[in-house]
């Protein structure tokens, strides 16, 4: 499903009306050259600048004096419009550029000069540091005569001088094939295996017969041997592969490697505590996603920043946000909460499933046989609230819950009790852009039934979990949940528009039967009341087969209700059938995992990987973990543990999809403030951030220029421009938090 659409080019309509034309003169263009007058021999025409930039020809170059004191790259720019691009044609974008003083970063883009200002290619060289001559090849994903070549120069505190020459966009060149560096052909979990857990690897090889393998410790001593199991061609990658099972080796150690077919894997550990840090880092991710509060440098070194969207210029702020025109005549304080992903939007749909999964991580710790609440207790996550005697995971989830409650339509207003679907900028912003620098107007979008039921479900769950810590908040949450439930019953078909995706993701959902079921389940588990029990028992979702190949997500929430009904103590009639349905779903995922050469509980139809496939795999693993909690059967625990291998490196690309984990990991997730790839003064995403992973539909232009014809696991690129394969989101990290916590708990029990 098309989750979001993120425009990258921020030469907005304001820019289009604030240009200063440079002196005119004839321009000579070669037959396949799309840039007019890229050599500036006698003139600078038809190049333009923003009004605050002074530019002129200087010794056969265009030189621009860039003012200091600007905030964003696009606050000062030079460019050329009316560039023609042909879909499927390859172009070489090249230029010579210098900066005085040296070290300034310029954002050079080829994109659309009119709304929605999409970017088709961008680079961010550090001038006079990374060289002076730059050349890149890309394939256009569109046909347009409204293209643009732009050089964005803003963001410097001090004035500087930019000079460029030999700017070219040459069409008809041979495309440069994208061949990812997949490293050694032996693919392992680059983080680690539990001593008493499963240990599997995948060998990519042309060999048809079994091959010998050796396991070596950090000293190079062979500690185990065996032979591979040929698996044939893996449909999800197109590779011929063998499997390696070294689970019989149980000794603890660091720096192990596997060797087979002349290849040696990346190193890994065998350690019962291998996931203790990941459990915490995955949850710590949320603090740096907070809106409406400063992120403290002492708590997150390298990630400190001012509060975003609190009304301090240039922010418009979230403390008094109006609706879109025609939606309502009031304003709401919707400050706080988490930024949903790499943009500055905040969404009740997606915020709901994310909060549920974090709360369920804690709730599992209370009820499961291997659960432990202590590791996520007070002080564990280094939060501003640490030391208040409340578990830190609950403190973090409450930051989002308070925002969700603020999104409820007030009493006395039309649609009172419903929840606004989302709040975000009026228009898309570009990268990079710190939250406190966002100048866009903020808007509330219409209430929706799906958002209202997300609020009802998570607030009801919160009411039972926060009761021991804050009875007043628990009571307020339950009251809001009841109000939302009643409002949803009164307005069961208020759907978010699929076209409402300018400035933020749409999150459309026209089937809310599952959301009604989920909300009723949470209200029943908290109150035990007959009205909610009856809705659960009569819902078609209650007996539906919910555990399909794709798994559960923000648009498929029925499984959230089913899993909680199976695990949270309750007296629902026929509860044994509920529990059996979870185990049956786990059996399906376990069969998929065993049949898959990479050991994944995920095999979508036609190997068409979905948006956020990495978290789909983790959520299917949650079902396996829950089946273990319900039955104690070791096969489900083993399947859940093995699912983590794919996420952490045992995959076709030989990459860990979690930043900072494994020898080679995703580093450049699509983000406006974890944007080191675009600005060396900004950080990469914090350790423990999950990338979306392979997405067969490759919706963004950058992925389309590199990955056309990709097969399954190869539909991924670790680049900040690839928002369809490489974004981070709060719901994806919620799945990682839950599974990392489960695996860490098993390390304590499997010894």
XYZ file of C-alpha atoms in Angstrom:
751
model
C 0.000 0.000 0.000
C 1.232 3.493 -0.838
C 1.992 4.672 2.682
C 3.413 8.086 1.991
C 4.758 10.298 -0.732
C 7.688 12.482 0.189
C 8.819 15.305 -2.060
C 12.514 16.064 -1.689
C 12.944 19.243 -3.717
C 12.161 22.353 -1.715
C 12.471 24.982 -4.436
C 8.861 25.756 -3.692
C 6.293 28.027 -5.280
C 7.748 30.810 -3.132
C 11.075 30.276 -4.845
C 9.415 30.287 -8.256
C 8.165 33.812 -7.601
C 11.337 35.082 -5.929
C 13.846 34.572 -8.728
C 16.224 37.137 -10.141
C 16.904 36.660 -13.856
C 20.521 36.960 -14.886
C 21.626 38.966 -17.959
C 20.381 37.531 -21.266
C 22.459 36.374 -24.220
C 22.379 33.547 -26.760
C 22.904 30.037 -25.486
C 24.319 27.175 -27.509
C 23.146 23.636 -26.779
C 24.356 20.347 -28.156
C 21.842 17.892 -29.587
C 21.428 15.748 -26.439
C 22.498 18.437 -23.995
C 19.570 19.602 -21.857
C 21.327 22.451 -20.038
C 21.516 25.693 -21.953
C 24.704 27.691 -21.512
C 26.471 25.598 -18.937
C 29.872 27.115 -19.790
C 29.174 30.805 -19.046
C 31.675 31.993 -21.667
C 29.932 35.336 -22.224
C 26.753 35.361 -20.153
C 24.772 33.683 -17.415
C 21.416 33.575 -19.245
C 19.035 31.612 -18.769
C 20.157 30.820 -15.225
C 18.249 32.383 -12.315
C 19.011 32.999 -8.661
C 16.921 33.579 -5.576
C 16.537 37.264 -4.782
C 19.127 37.161 -1.983
C 21.922 35.885 -4.233
C 24.061 38.096 -6.469
C 25.602 36.259 -9.408
C 27.480 37.144 -12.571
C 29.886 35.747 -15.127
C 33.460 35.731 -13.856
C 36.301 34.484 -16.063
C 34.090 31.947 -17.839
C 32.308 30.805 -14.695
C 29.083 31.695 -12.914
C 30.010 33.002 -9.479
C 27.418 33.703 -6.812
C 27.778 35.626 -3.563
C 25.719 33.705 -1.003
C 24.471 35.534 2.097
C 25.062 34.228 5.584
C 22.384 33.705 8.188
C 20.121 31.447 6.138
C 18.688 28.269 7.633
C 17.899 25.834 4.816
C 19.766 24.774 1.709
C 16.962 26.132 -0.504
C 17.016 29.574 1.122
C 19.650 30.554 -1.455
C 19.880 28.976 -4.881
C 20.953 29.141 -8.522
C 19.117 27.174 -11.170
C 17.708 26.659 -14.635
C 14.122 25.697 -15.491
C 12.387 24.178 -18.526
C 14.675 21.173 -18.636
C 13.315 18.284 -20.729
C 13.547 14.759 -19.337
C 12.480 11.530 -21.032
C 11.252 8.604 -18.953
C 13.671 5.689 -19.021
C 16.492 7.690 -20.593
C 19.826 7.902 -18.823
C 21.540 11.222 -18.168
C 24.994 12.258 -17.050
C 24.769 15.193 -14.641
C 28.168 16.850 -14.311
C 29.624 20.165 -13.198
C 32.730 21.894 -11.895
C 32.216 23.812 -8.636
C 34.284 25.521 -5.949
C 33.508 27.292 -2.704
C 35.349 30.065 -0.858
C 36.078 29.405 1.913
C 36.372 25.669 1.280
C 34.138 23.099 2.915
C 30.650 24.350 2.099
C 28.116 21.715 1.088
C 25.996 22.371 -1.991
C 22.853 20.421 -2.830
C 22.744 19.853 -6.591
C 19.403 18.544 -7.837
C 17.623 17.520 -10.984
C 13.921 17.653 -10.346
C 10.559 19.170 -11.123
C 10.261 22.968 -11.217
C 6.539 22.980 -10.360
C 4.421 21.291 -7.696
C 4.991 18.776 -6.174
C 8.707 19.617 -6.765
C 9.841 15.997 -6.906
C 13.556 15.243 -7.012
C 14.824 12.782 -9.606
C 18.487 12.988 -8.678
C 20.480 14.859 -6.051
C 24.030 14.983 -4.774
C 25.607 16.939 -1.921
C 29.352 17.399 -2.506
C 31.473 19.228 0.032
C 33.169 21.761 -2.195
C 36.955 21.919 -2.436
C 37.082 18.972 -0.041
C 35.506 16.171 -2.063
C 37.051 17.536 -5.275
C 36.077 20.194 -7.797
C 34.681 18.154 -10.693
C 31.599 16.005 -10.229
C 29.841 13.551 -12.536
C 26.842 11.310 -11.877
C 24.575 9.122 -13.988
C 20.886 8.499 -13.349
C 17.766 7.387 -15.210
C 14.749 9.667 -15.418
C 11.569 8.144 -13.975
C 9.295 10.636 -15.804
C 8.560 12.461 -19.019
C 8.525 16.210 -18.423
C 9.395 19.499 -20.054
C 9.205 21.235 -16.660
C 12.412 19.880 -15.232
C 14.941 21.898 -13.270
C 18.644 21.853 -12.504
C 19.241 23.592 -9.200
C 22.139 24.313 -6.870
C 20.921 24.975 -3.332
C 23.454 27.030 -1.409
C 21.820 28.174 1.843
C 22.306 27.115 5.434
C 25.564 28.898 6.200
C 25.943 31.271 9.121
C 28.584 33.266 7.220
C 28.546 34.599 3.649
C 30.541 32.709 1.040
C 31.235 32.597 -2.691
C 30.109 29.795 -4.994
C 31.467 29.356 -8.529
C 30.461 26.773 -11.119
C 31.315 25.911 -14.704
C 30.781 23.202 -17.311
C 27.311 22.326 -16.023
C 25.885 19.558 -18.175
C 22.884 17.274 -18.275
C 23.689 14.999 -21.189
C 20.954 12.669 -22.390
C 21.411 9.401 -24.222
C 24.448 8.241 -22.260
C 24.869 4.623 -21.313
C 23.370 3.953 -17.876
C 25.722 2.953 -15.124
C 24.538 -0.410 -13.811
C 23.823 -0.439 -10.103
C 25.619 -3.379 -8.544
C 25.408 -3.367 -4.753
C 28.465 -4.532 -2.879
C 27.157 -7.621 -1.143
C 30.477 -8.633 0.403
C 31.341 -12.257 1.160
C 28.985 -14.922 -0.172
C 28.501 -16.411 3.301
C 25.601 -14.504 4.891
C 25.229 -14.521 8.690
C 23.523 -12.630 11.481
C 26.268 -10.045 11.925
C 25.265 -9.238 15.509
C 25.073 -12.598 17.142
C 23.416 -15.877 18.021
C 22.323 -17.156 21.409
C 24.499 -20.054 22.642
C 21.535 -22.389 23.043
C 19.530 -20.983 20.133
C 19.426 -21.769 16.423
C 22.438 -20.768 14.317
C 21.932 -20.647 10.581
C 23.675 -19.038 7.641
C 23.206 -18.896 3.875
C 25.896 -19.476 1.242
C 25.493 -17.987 -2.234
C 27.204 -20.352 -4.683
C 26.923 -21.901 -8.129
C 27.703 -25.331 -6.687
C 24.976 -27.948 -6.837
C 26.564 -30.477 -4.459
C 27.174 -30.197 -0.723
C 30.221 -28.203 0.344
C 32.300 -28.288 3.529
C 32.083 -25.411 6.005
C 34.197 -24.423 9.009
C 33.432 -22.270 12.030
C 36.436 -20.378 13.390
C 36.803 -18.430 16.603
C 38.474 -15.019 16.858
C 41.922 -16.670 17.010
C 41.274 -18.457 13.726
C 40.958 -21.873 15.339
C 38.428 -24.209 13.712
C 35.849 -25.067 16.381
C 33.190 -26.799 14.271
C 32.806 -28.359 10.828
C 30.017 -29.628 8.647
C 28.551 -29.645 5.155
C 26.115 -27.301 3.507
C 22.603 -28.220 2.352
C 21.900 -27.185 -1.264
C 18.591 -25.297 -1.570
C 18.501 -24.425 -5.268
C 17.479 -21.006 -6.557
C 15.902 -18.746 -3.966
C 12.944 -17.022 -5.641
C 13.180 -13.966 -3.375
C 16.694 -13.125 -4.570
C 17.352 -15.099 -7.752
C 20.453 -16.595 -6.123
C 21.484 -20.228 -6.004
C 22.047 -20.886 -2.305
C 22.996 -23.470 0.317
C 22.026 -23.480 3.994
C 24.459 -23.909 6.881
C 23.296 -25.077 10.306
C 25.883 -24.758 13.082
C 23.439 -24.772 15.969
C 25.220 -27.640 17.692
C 28.042 -25.259 18.636
C 27.097 -23.594 21.938
C 30.279 -22.030 23.324
C 30.207 -18.304 24.036
C 32.613 -15.994 22.233
C 33.125 -12.951 20.015
C 34.511 -12.565 16.507
C 33.458 -15.919 15.046
C 33.473 -16.395 11.262
C 32.095 -19.047 8.911
C 34.068 -20.207 5.867
C 32.622 -22.116 2.908
C 33.335 -22.306 -0.825
C 36.441 -20.153 -0.367
C 34.486 -17.299 1.263
C 34.606 -16.091 4.867
C 31.622 -14.403 6.490
C 31.546 -11.136 8.333
C 32.232 -11.599 12.064
C 29.576 -12.321 14.670
C 29.248 -13.236 18.341
C 27.742 -16.167 20.176
C 26.502 -14.641 23.407
C 23.447 -14.884 25.636
C 23.582 -11.092 26.059
C 23.917 -10.281 22.349
C 20.550 -8.482 22.288
C 20.620 -6.627 25.595
C 21.852 -3.406 24.003
C 19.593 -3.654 20.950
C 16.563 -4.014 23.217
C 17.408 -0.607 24.694
C 18.617 1.167 21.551
C 15.499 0.214 19.586
C 13.378 1.842 22.304
C 15.724 4.813 22.759
C 14.986 5.749 19.131
C 11.717 7.339 20.218
C 13.231 10.064 22.370
C 14.996 11.627 19.369
C 11.675 11.434 17.467
C 9.925 13.576 20.083
C 8.168 16.743 19.018
C 7.569 19.733 21.258
C 10.537 19.297 23.567
C 14.306 19.769 23.351
C 16.350 16.624 22.875
C 19.040 16.811 25.521
C 22.605 16.383 24.361
C 23.615 14.809 27.673
C 21.015 12.077 27.156
C 21.699 11.529 23.436
C 25.226 12.725 22.608
C 25.345 13.921 19.025
C 21.569 14.202 18.735
C 20.737 17.186 20.914
C 18.493 19.794 19.281
C 16.002 22.533 20.205
C 12.314 21.747 20.575
C 10.472 21.475 17.295
C 7.043 22.914 16.499
C 6.564 24.985 19.625
C 5.878 28.286 17.839
C 9.399 29.736 17.989
C 10.202 31.396 14.650
C 10.368 30.205 11.965
C 8.105 27.456 13.330
C 4.378 28.038 13.216
C 4.081 25.569 16.100
C 1.637 22.879 17.214
C 0.148 24.629 20.247
C -2.657 26.314 18.311
C -3.199 24.484 15.034
C -6.118 25.283 12.725
C -7.900 22.790 10.521
C -7.558 22.618 6.797
C -9.948 25.103 5.161
C -13.540 23.975 5.521
C -12.833 21.226 8.060
C -13.438 23.049 11.351
C -13.500 26.518 12.884
C -11.428 25.802 16.021
C -7.771 25.309 16.826
C -6.189 22.606 18.993
C -3.052 22.260 21.039
C -1.616 19.100 19.472
C 1.950 19.588 20.666
C 4.113 16.682 21.718
C 4.042 13.196 20.291
C 6.549 11.583 17.962
C 7.420 12.630 14.456
C 6.118 9.717 12.457
C 9.103 9.084 10.229
C 11.618 11.136 8.285
C 9.272 14.118 7.968
C 7.598 16.360 10.546
C 4.105 14.867 10.337
C 2.279 13.301 13.289
C -0.455 10.751 12.675
C -3.060 9.115 14.893
C -3.228 6.225 12.451
C 0.278 4.764 12.714
C 0.825 6.464 16.044
C -1.782 4.041 17.354
C -0.223 0.777 16.191
C 3.220 2.052 17.231
C 2.067 2.873 20.756
C 0.207 -0.439 21.020
C 3.327 -2.410 20.123
C 5.494 -0.570 22.647
C 2.854 -1.021 25.359
C 2.510 -4.682 24.364
C 6.263 -5.113 24.718
C 5.846 -4.080 28.341
C 2.610 -6.049 28.803
C 4.266 -9.210 27.513
C 6.980 -8.724 30.135
C 4.253 -8.847 32.812
C 2.524 -12.030 31.640
C 4.871 -14.232 29.569
C 6.822 -17.082 31.140
C 10.123 -15.599 29.945
C 9.051 -11.969 30.293
C 11.072 -9.494 32.350
C 9.870 -5.977 33.046
C 13.067 -4.881 34.762
C 15.251 -4.294 31.692
C 12.801 -1.647 30.451
C 12.166 -0.185 33.892
C 12.877 3.214 35.376
C 16.256 4.543 34.267
C 16.758 2.018 31.454
C 16.300 4.388 28.499
C 18.017 7.567 29.744
C 14.955 9.803 29.390
C 14.161 13.162 30.996
C 11.549 11.260 33.037
C 14.029 8.662 34.301
C 14.017 8.562 38.072
C 10.259 9.087 38.459
C 9.770 5.444 39.542
C 7.719 4.699 36.390
C 9.107 2.210 33.823
C 10.885 4.176 31.123
C 9.080 2.358 28.309
C 5.776 3.571 29.755
C 7.179 7.098 30.069
C 8.150 7.060 26.405
C 4.827 5.662 25.216
C 3.001 8.288 27.278
C 4.663 11.053 25.253
C 2.751 9.780 22.229
C -0.405 8.944 24.160
C -0.748 12.525 25.375
C -0.575 13.680 21.763
C -3.182 11.132 20.683
C -5.540 12.401 23.383
C -5.031 16.004 22.198
C -6.157 15.030 18.692
C -9.705 14.289 19.928
C -12.442 16.655 18.726
C -13.642 18.729 21.729
C -17.094 18.571 23.261
C -19.699 20.779 21.626
C -18.070 20.597 18.194
C -19.340 18.629 15.209
C -17.934 15.076 15.345
C -17.083 15.516 19.038
C -15.138 12.559 20.401
C -13.643 11.543 17.075
C -9.938 11.963 16.410
C -8.335 14.058 13.716
C -6.498 11.773 11.336
C -3.218 13.697 11.340
C -1.380 17.006 11.659
C 1.458 18.103 9.402
C 2.823 20.821 7.155
C 0.674 22.475 4.508
C 3.277 21.579 1.853
C 6.129 19.110 1.617
C 9.466 20.299 2.928
C 12.855 19.212 1.672
C 15.917 17.560 3.154
C 17.674 18.339 5.398
C 15.425 20.351 7.726
C 15.627 20.321 11.505
C 12.242 20.285 13.276
C 12.795 23.689 14.877
C 13.622 25.204 11.460
C 10.432 24.043 9.731
C 8.703 27.252 8.485
C 5.553 25.626 7.115
C 2.008 26.284 8.293
C 0.629 23.313 10.265
C -2.880 21.961 9.679
C -5.291 19.513 11.300
C -6.780 17.091 8.812
C -10.367 15.803 9.001
C -11.352 13.306 11.698
C -11.566 9.685 10.564
C -13.147 6.553 11.944
C -9.822 4.714 11.729
C -8.029 7.383 13.770
C -10.832 7.429 16.327
C -10.594 3.667 16.813
C -6.794 3.832 17.060
C -7.295 6.311 19.877
C -9.923 4.122 21.537
C -7.729 1.012 21.372
C -4.480 2.527 22.637
C -6.139 4.659 25.311
C -8.010 1.606 26.619
C -4.791 -0.403 26.724
C -3.049 2.474 28.471
C -5.794 2.641 31.106
C -4.924 -0.806 32.456
C -1.145 -0.491 32.166
C -0.752 2.941 33.782
C -3.208 2.278 36.618
C -0.475 1.144 39.069
C 1.606 4.239 38.269
C -0.849 7.088 37.674
C -4.524 6.414 38.409
C -5.582 9.871 37.226
C -3.977 9.416 33.822
C -5.389 5.899 33.546
C -8.859 7.262 34.271
C -8.468 10.053 31.737
C -7.304 7.584 29.106
C -10.248 5.241 29.710
C -12.732 8.117 29.516
C -11.225 9.210 26.201
C -11.364 5.633 24.920
C -15.061 5.323 25.782
C -15.832 8.652 24.140
C -13.915 7.674 21.016
C -15.695 4.313 20.851
C -19.107 5.976 20.998
C -18.086 8.523 18.388
C -16.858 5.795 16.042
C -20.143 3.897 16.398
C -21.985 7.105 15.514
C -19.716 7.807 12.529
C -18.571 4.397 11.231
C -17.660 5.474 7.704
C -15.553 8.616 7.942
C -12.594 7.585 5.816
C -9.319 9.393 5.222
C -8.861 10.493 1.633
C -6.287 8.669 -0.456
C -5.481 11.956 -2.165
C -4.732 13.776 1.096
C -0.989 13.260 0.759
C 0.465 16.733 0.224
C 2.771 17.706 3.054
C 2.434 14.325 4.765
C 1.457 10.706 4.255
C -2.212 9.909 3.578
C -2.597 6.670 5.589
C -5.929 5.845 3.888
C -8.009 2.926 5.148
C -11.552 2.225 3.923
C -12.055 -1.019 5.854
C -12.272 -0.316 9.574
C -13.889 -3.587 10.621
C -10.534 -4.658 12.012
C -10.123 -1.366 13.882
C -13.522 -1.801 15.536
C -12.509 -5.307 16.591
C -9.167 -4.128 17.979
C -10.722 -1.258 19.944
C -13.468 -3.499 21.327
C -10.870 -6.075 22.391
C -8.791 -3.509 24.274
C -11.859 -2.012 25.944
C -13.024 -5.485 26.944
C -9.624 -6.457 28.342
C -9.554 -3.278 30.432
C -13.182 -3.158 31.601
C -14.573 -6.699 31.199
C -17.869 -5.104 30.135
C -20.513 -7.058 28.259
C -20.978 -4.495 25.462
C -17.368 -4.869 24.371
C -17.406 -8.638 24.812
C -20.428 -8.870 22.524
C -18.783 -6.759 19.852
C -15.687 -8.962 19.942
C -17.681 -12.184 19.717
C -19.972 -10.997 16.910
C -17.284 -9.320 14.805
C -16.437 -11.163 11.577
C -12.797 -10.445 12.400
C -12.995 -12.663 15.493
C -13.113 -15.855 13.442
C -11.270 -14.593 10.360
C -7.844 -15.903 9.353
C -5.756 -12.871 10.284
C -2.264 -14.273 9.907
C -1.693 -13.865 6.200
C 1.711 -13.721 4.446
C 1.881 -9.929 4.601
C 1.340 -9.744 8.359
C -0.265 -7.049 10.507
C 0.359 -3.322 10.227
C -1.328 0.078 10.649
C -3.903 -0.821 7.984
C -4.439 -4.377 9.285
C -4.970 -4.115 13.029
C -7.182 -7.118 13.737
C -4.181 -9.174 14.819
C -3.421 -6.624 17.547
C -6.755 -7.438 19.174
C -6.352 -11.183 18.602
C -2.874 -11.324 20.129
C -3.924 -9.382 23.219
C -7.061 -11.487 23.716
C -4.809 -14.554 23.585
C -2.188 -13.308 26.051
C -3.690 -10.745 28.452
C -5.622 -12.524 31.252
C -9.368 -12.413 30.568
C -12.536 -14.514 30.687
C -13.727 -14.214 27.107
C -15.974 -17.148 26.138
C -14.151 -19.410 23.689
C -10.751 -17.963 24.534
C -9.083 -21.307 23.839
C -10.092 -20.931 20.184
C -8.481 -17.510 20.129
C -5.248 -18.951 21.438
C -5.381 -21.847 18.972
C -5.826 -19.396 16.086
C -2.582 -17.659 17.064
C -0.744 -20.969 17.207
C -2.216 -21.931 13.824
C -0.952 -18.655 12.374
C 2.461 -19.331 13.874
C 2.484 -22.787 12.260
C 1.982 -21.131 8.883
C 4.822 -18.674 9.453
C 7.059 -21.443 10.763
C 6.411 -23.521 7.632
C 7.260 -20.482 5.496
C 10.489 -19.945 7.428
C 11.584 -23.563 7.084
C 10.923 -23.545 3.353
C 12.798 -20.287 2.797
C 16.527 -20.573 2.036
C 17.158 -17.389 4.027
C 15.032 -18.540 6.976
C 12.368 -15.792 6.758
C 8.741 -16.124 7.973
C 7.694 -13.973 5.029
C 6.869 -15.043 1.475
C 4.484 -12.546 -0.124
C 2.698 -13.565 -3.301
C 5.039 -13.402 -6.262
C 7.862 -12.336 -3.933
C 6.528 -8.791 -4.208
C 8.045 -7.246 -1.092
C 5.827 -4.684 0.611
C 6.662 -1.197 1.848
C 8.414 -1.685 5.187
C 9.052 -5.385 4.578
C 11.624 -5.501 7.363
C 8.977 -4.765 9.990
C 6.490 -7.124 8.313
C 9.019 -9.895 8.888
C 9.395 -8.833 12.517
C 5.632 -8.725 13.085
C 5.303 -12.239 11.687
C 8.046 -13.186 14.126
C 5.935 -11.633 16.903
C 3.262 -14.218 16.107
C 5.879 -16.976 16.430
C 7.072 -15.512 19.732
C 3.497 -15.311 21.002
C 2.892 -18.953 20.085
C 5.927 -19.820 22.201
C 4.545 -17.772 25.090
C 1.236 -19.625 24.772
C 2.549 -23.174 24.343
C 6.149 -23.311 25.530
C 7.007 -25.269 22.374
C 10.662 -24.717 21.494
C 10.032 -24.714 17.733
C 8.208 -21.387 17.941
C 10.963 -19.821 20.012
C 13.553 -21.071 17.508
C 11.557 -19.627 14.611
C 11.223 -16.250 16.318
C 14.954 -16.139 17.055
C 15.907 -17.174 13.533
C 13.736 -14.394 12.064
C 16.153 -11.840 13.505
C 18.974 -13.258 11.370
C 17.534 -11.749 8.178
C 17.175 -8.298 9.759
C 20.770 -8.331 10.993
C 22.595 -9.506 7.898
C 21.558 -12.973 6.754
C 19.958 -11.650 3.586
C 20.705 -11.307 -0.113
C 22.332 -7.886 0.307
C 24.442 -8.975 3.296
C 23.460 -5.835 5.202
C 22.035 -5.259 8.653
C 18.906 -3.150 8.346
C 19.518 -1.741 11.835
C 21.842 1.259 12.068
C 24.937 0.585 14.159
C 24.433 -3.172 14.360
C 26.659 -5.459 12.344
C 29.828 -4.782 10.393
C 27.793 -3.316 7.491
C 24.479 -1.657 8.362
C 21.996 0.830 6.923
C 23.257 4.354 7.602
C 21.318 6.705 5.336
C 17.647 6.254 6.139
C 15.395 8.923 4.639
C 15.185 11.670 7.257
C 15.177 15.434 7.518
C 17.411 15.526 10.586
C 19.355 12.258 10.584
C 20.836 13.526 7.327
C 24.612 13.189 7.446
C 24.629 12.012 3.831
C 23.431 15.508 2.862
C 25.099 17.571 5.572
C 28.256 16.438 7.396
C 27.220 18.515 10.416
C 24.160 16.293 10.972
C 24.202 12.742 12.359
C 23.245 9.437 10.831
C 20.202 7.812 12.442
C 20.852 6.717 16.019
C 21.963 3.139 16.712
C 18.976 0.820 16.731
C 17.045 2.510 13.881
C 15.334 0.069 11.515
C 15.297 0.740 7.767
C 12.133 -0.095 5.848
C 13.927 -2.635 3.688
C 13.193 -4.095 0.258
C 10.089 -2.743 -1.466
C 9.301 -4.242 -4.855
C 7.230 -1.226 -5.887
C 10.205 1.209 -5.594
C 7.910 4.270 -5.580
C 10.577 6.956 -5.216
C 12.468 8.347 -8.217
C 15.899 7.528 -6.847
C 15.089 3.852 -6.364
C 13.440 3.801 -9.757
C 16.627 5.116 -11.338
C 18.707 2.345 -9.743
C 16.508 -0.676 -9.116
C 14.311 -1.208 -12.174
C 13.668 -4.934 -12.601
C 14.871 -5.767 -9.089
C 13.915 -9.098 -7.557
C 12.489 -9.216 -4.026
C 15.347 -8.794 -1.604
C 17.335 -6.646 -4.047
C 14.700 -3.871 -4.126
C 16.552 -1.775 -1.565
C 19.187 0.935 -1.599
C 20.779 2.613 1.418
C 20.366 6.191 0.250
C 18.585 9.083 1.930
C 16.694 9.827 -1.294
C 15.028 6.408 -1.355
C 12.006 7.054 0.827
C 10.180 3.970 -0.428
C 12.910 1.478 0.543
C 14.928 3.275 3.191
C 12.780 5.423 5.447
C 12.540 4.887 9.189
C 9.206 5.044 11.016
C 7.844 4.730 14.536
C 5.816 1.609 13.721
C 8.778 -0.175 12.178
C 10.942 0.479 15.219
C 8.084 -0.684 17.455
C 8.308 -4.120 15.838
C 12.078 -4.112 16.344
C 11.683 -3.085 19.990
C 9.243 -5.894 20.630
C 11.310 -8.613 18.981
C 14.650 -7.410 20.389
C 13.099 -7.510 23.854
C 11.780 -11.040 23.283
C 15.160 -12.314 22.053
C 17.005 -10.610 24.913
C 14.690 -12.378 27.343
C 15.489 -15.722 25.728
C 19.207 -15.126 26.255
C 18.533 -15.288 29.965
C 16.641 -18.563 29.724
C 18.584 -20.371 26.977
C 21.883 -21.272 28.595
